[in-house]
Short mmCIF file of C-alpha atoms in Angstrom, two decimals:
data_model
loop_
_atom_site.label_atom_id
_atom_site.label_comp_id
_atom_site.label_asym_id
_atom_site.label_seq_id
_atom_site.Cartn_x
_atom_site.Cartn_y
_atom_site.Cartn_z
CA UNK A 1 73.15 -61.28 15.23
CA UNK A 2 73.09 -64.06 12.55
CA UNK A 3 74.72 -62.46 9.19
CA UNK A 4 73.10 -64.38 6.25
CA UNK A 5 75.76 -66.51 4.26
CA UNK A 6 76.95 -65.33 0.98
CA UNK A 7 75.38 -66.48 -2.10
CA UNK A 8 78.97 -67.94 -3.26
CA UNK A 9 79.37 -69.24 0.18
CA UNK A 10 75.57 -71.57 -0.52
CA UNK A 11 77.32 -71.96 -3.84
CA UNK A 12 80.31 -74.00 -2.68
CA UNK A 13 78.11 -75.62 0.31
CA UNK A 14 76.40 -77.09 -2.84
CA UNK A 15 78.53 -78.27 -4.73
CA UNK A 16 80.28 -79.79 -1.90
CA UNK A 17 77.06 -81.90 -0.56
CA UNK A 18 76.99 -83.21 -3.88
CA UNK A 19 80.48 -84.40 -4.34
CA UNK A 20 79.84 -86.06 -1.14
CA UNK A 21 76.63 -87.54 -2.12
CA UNK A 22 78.27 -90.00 -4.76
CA UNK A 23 80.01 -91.36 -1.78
CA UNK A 24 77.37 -92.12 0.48
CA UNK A 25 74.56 -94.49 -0.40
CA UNK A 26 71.27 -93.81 1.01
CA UNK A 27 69.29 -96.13 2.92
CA UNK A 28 65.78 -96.27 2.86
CA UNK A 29 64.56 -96.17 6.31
CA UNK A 30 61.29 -98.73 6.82
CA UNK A 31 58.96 -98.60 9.95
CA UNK A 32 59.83 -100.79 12.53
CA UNK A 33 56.19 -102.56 13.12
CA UNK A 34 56.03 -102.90 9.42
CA UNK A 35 59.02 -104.86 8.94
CA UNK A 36 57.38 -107.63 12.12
CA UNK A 37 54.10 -107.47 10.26
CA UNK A 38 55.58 -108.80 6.76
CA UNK A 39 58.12 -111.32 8.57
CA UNK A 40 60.93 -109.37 6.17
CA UNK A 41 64.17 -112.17 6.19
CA UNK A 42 67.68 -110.43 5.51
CA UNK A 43 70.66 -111.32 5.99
CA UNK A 44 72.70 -110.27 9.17
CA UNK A 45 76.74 -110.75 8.37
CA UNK A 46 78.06 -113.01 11.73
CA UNK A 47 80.85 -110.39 12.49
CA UNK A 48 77.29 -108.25 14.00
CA UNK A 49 77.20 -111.01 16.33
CA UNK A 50 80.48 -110.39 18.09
CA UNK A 51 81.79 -112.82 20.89
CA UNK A 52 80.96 -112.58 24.61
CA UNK A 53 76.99 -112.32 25.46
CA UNK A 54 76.02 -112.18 21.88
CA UNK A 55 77.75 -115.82 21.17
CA UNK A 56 81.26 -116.32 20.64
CA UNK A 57 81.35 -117.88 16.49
CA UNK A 58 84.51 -118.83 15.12
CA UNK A 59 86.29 -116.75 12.67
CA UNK A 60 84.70 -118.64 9.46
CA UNK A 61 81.50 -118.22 11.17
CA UNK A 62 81.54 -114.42 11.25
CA UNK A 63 82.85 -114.30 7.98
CA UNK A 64 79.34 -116.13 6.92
CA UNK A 65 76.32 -114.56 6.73
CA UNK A 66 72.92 -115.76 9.11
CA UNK A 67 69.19 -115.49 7.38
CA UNK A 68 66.99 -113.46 9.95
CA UNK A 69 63.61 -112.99 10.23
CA UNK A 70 62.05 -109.77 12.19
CA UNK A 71 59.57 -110.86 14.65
CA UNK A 72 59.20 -107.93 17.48
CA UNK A 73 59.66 -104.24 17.52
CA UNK A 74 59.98 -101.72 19.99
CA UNK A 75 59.37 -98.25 19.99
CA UNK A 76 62.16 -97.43 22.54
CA UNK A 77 64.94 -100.11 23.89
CA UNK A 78 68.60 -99.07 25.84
CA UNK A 79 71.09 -100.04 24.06
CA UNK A 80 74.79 -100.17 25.56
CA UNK A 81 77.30 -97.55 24.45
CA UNK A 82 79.96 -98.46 21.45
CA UNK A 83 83.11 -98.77 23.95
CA UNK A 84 83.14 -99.12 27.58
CA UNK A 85 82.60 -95.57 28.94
CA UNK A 86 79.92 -94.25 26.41
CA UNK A 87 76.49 -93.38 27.37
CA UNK A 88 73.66 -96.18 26.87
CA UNK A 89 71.43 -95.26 23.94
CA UNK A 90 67.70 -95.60 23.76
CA UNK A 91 66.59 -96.03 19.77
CA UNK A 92 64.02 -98.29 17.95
CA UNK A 93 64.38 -101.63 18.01
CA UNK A 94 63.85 -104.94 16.10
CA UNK A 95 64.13 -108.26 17.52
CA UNK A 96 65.17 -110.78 14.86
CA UNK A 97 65.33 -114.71 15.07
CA UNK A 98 68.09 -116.65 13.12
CA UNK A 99 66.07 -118.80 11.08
CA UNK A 100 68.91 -121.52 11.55
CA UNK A 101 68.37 -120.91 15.45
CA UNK A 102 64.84 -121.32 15.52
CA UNK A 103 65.04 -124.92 13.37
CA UNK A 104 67.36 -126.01 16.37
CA UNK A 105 66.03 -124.38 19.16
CA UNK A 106 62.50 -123.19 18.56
CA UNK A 107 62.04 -121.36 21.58
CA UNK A 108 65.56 -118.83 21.02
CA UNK A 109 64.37 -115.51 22.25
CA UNK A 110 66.43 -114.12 19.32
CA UNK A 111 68.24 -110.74 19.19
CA UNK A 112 67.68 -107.04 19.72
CA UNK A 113 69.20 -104.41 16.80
CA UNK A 114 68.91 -101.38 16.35
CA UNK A 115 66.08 -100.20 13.77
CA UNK A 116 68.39 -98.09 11.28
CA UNK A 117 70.75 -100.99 11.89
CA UNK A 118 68.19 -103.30 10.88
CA UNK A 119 67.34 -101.45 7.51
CA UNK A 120 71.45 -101.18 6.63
CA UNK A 121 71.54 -104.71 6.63
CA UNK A 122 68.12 -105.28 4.43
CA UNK A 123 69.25 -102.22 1.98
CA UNK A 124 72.35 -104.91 1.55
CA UNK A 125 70.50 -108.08 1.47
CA UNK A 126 68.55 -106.70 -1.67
CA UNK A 127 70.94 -103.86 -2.86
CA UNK A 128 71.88 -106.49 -5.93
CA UNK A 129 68.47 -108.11 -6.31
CA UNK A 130 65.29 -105.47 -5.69
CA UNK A 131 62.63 -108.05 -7.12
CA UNK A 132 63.58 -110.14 -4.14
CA UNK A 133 62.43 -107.89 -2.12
CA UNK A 134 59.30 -106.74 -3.48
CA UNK A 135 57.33 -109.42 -1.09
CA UNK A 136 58.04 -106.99 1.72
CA UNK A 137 57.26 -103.42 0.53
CA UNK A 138 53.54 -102.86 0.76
CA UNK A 139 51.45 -102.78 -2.05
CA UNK A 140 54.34 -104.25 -4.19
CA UNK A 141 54.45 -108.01 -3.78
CA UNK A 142 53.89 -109.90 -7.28
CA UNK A 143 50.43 -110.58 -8.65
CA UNK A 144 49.70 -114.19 -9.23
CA UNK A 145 47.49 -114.91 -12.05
CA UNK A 146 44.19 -113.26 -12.20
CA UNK A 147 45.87 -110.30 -10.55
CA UNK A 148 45.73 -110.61 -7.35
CA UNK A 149 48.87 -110.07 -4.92
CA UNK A 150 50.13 -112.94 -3.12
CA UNK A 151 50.66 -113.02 0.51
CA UNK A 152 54.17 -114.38 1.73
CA UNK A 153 53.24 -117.61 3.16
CA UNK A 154 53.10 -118.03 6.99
CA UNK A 155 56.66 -119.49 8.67
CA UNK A 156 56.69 -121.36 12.17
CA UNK A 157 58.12 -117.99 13.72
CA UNK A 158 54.44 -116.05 13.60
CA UNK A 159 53.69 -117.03 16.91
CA UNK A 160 56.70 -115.10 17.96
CA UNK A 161 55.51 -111.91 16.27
CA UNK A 162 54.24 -109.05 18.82
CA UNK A 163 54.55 -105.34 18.96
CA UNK A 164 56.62 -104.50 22.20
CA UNK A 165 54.95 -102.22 24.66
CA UNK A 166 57.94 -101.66 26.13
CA UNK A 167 58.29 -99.65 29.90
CA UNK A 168 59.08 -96.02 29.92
CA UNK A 169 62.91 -96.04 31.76
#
């Protein structure tokens, strides 16, 4: 039998949650498919890319951080576990392409990150500058004169842009 918690008890749970909250920052989470279909560019800091598989950079390198450009998403992709003997993790996916990468090799496949990973790193791209952003929230991008909204103008890396249908594993 469940005993309902004391109203001091909620009291303290309260008060608690919001101490806490002025040390976590929220981070708006934005649809996967949405961020492909406006081509939103962040920046993704080089230590994410690691050494091994990912590319091995050199220590200035990974101190540097790499423009990216969203160009595939995927409803459900494995993911390997943090250290050696965790589980594999299936989440939502974007696929990104450096846009350095795709000026010297055009057809680079890119890279696969996790979806909330995705939206950590655009909540810091823009964290200091929101207008630069506004080109890749819906119904937000600046009006030109006349009114009328202007659409971001179309990059080289569209033809990479697809929705992943993505096999059930």
């Amino acid at each position: 039998v469940k005993t309902p918690r004391a109203p001091a008890a909620r009291i303290v749970e309260t008060a608690a949650s919001t101490a806490m909250d002025r040390y976590v920052e929220l981070v708006q989470q934005y649809p996967g498919q949405q961020q492909v279909d406006l081509a939103v560019e962040i920046q993704v800091p080089g230590s994410w890319f690691g050494v091994g598989p990912m590319g091995s950079l050199t220590t200035t390198e990974r101190r540097d951080k790499y423009n990216a450009q969203a160009v595939e998403y995927c409803e459900v992709r494995e993911f390997p576990g943090a250290t050696r003997g965790a589980r594999k993790t299936k989440e939502k996916a974007i696929r990104f392409i450096c846009l350095a990468d795709a000026a010297d090799a055009p057809n680079s496949k890119g890279y696969w990150m996790k979806l909330s990973q995705w939206n950590r790193f655009r909540n810091d791209t823009f964290k200091d500058r929101r207008d630069d952003e506004l080109p890749f929230i819906p119904g937000q991008a600046p009006a030109a004169e006349g009114g009328v909204a202007v659409k971001a103008p179309q990059t080289p890396l569209d033809q990479n842009r697809l929705l992943c249908v993505c096999p059930r594993q």
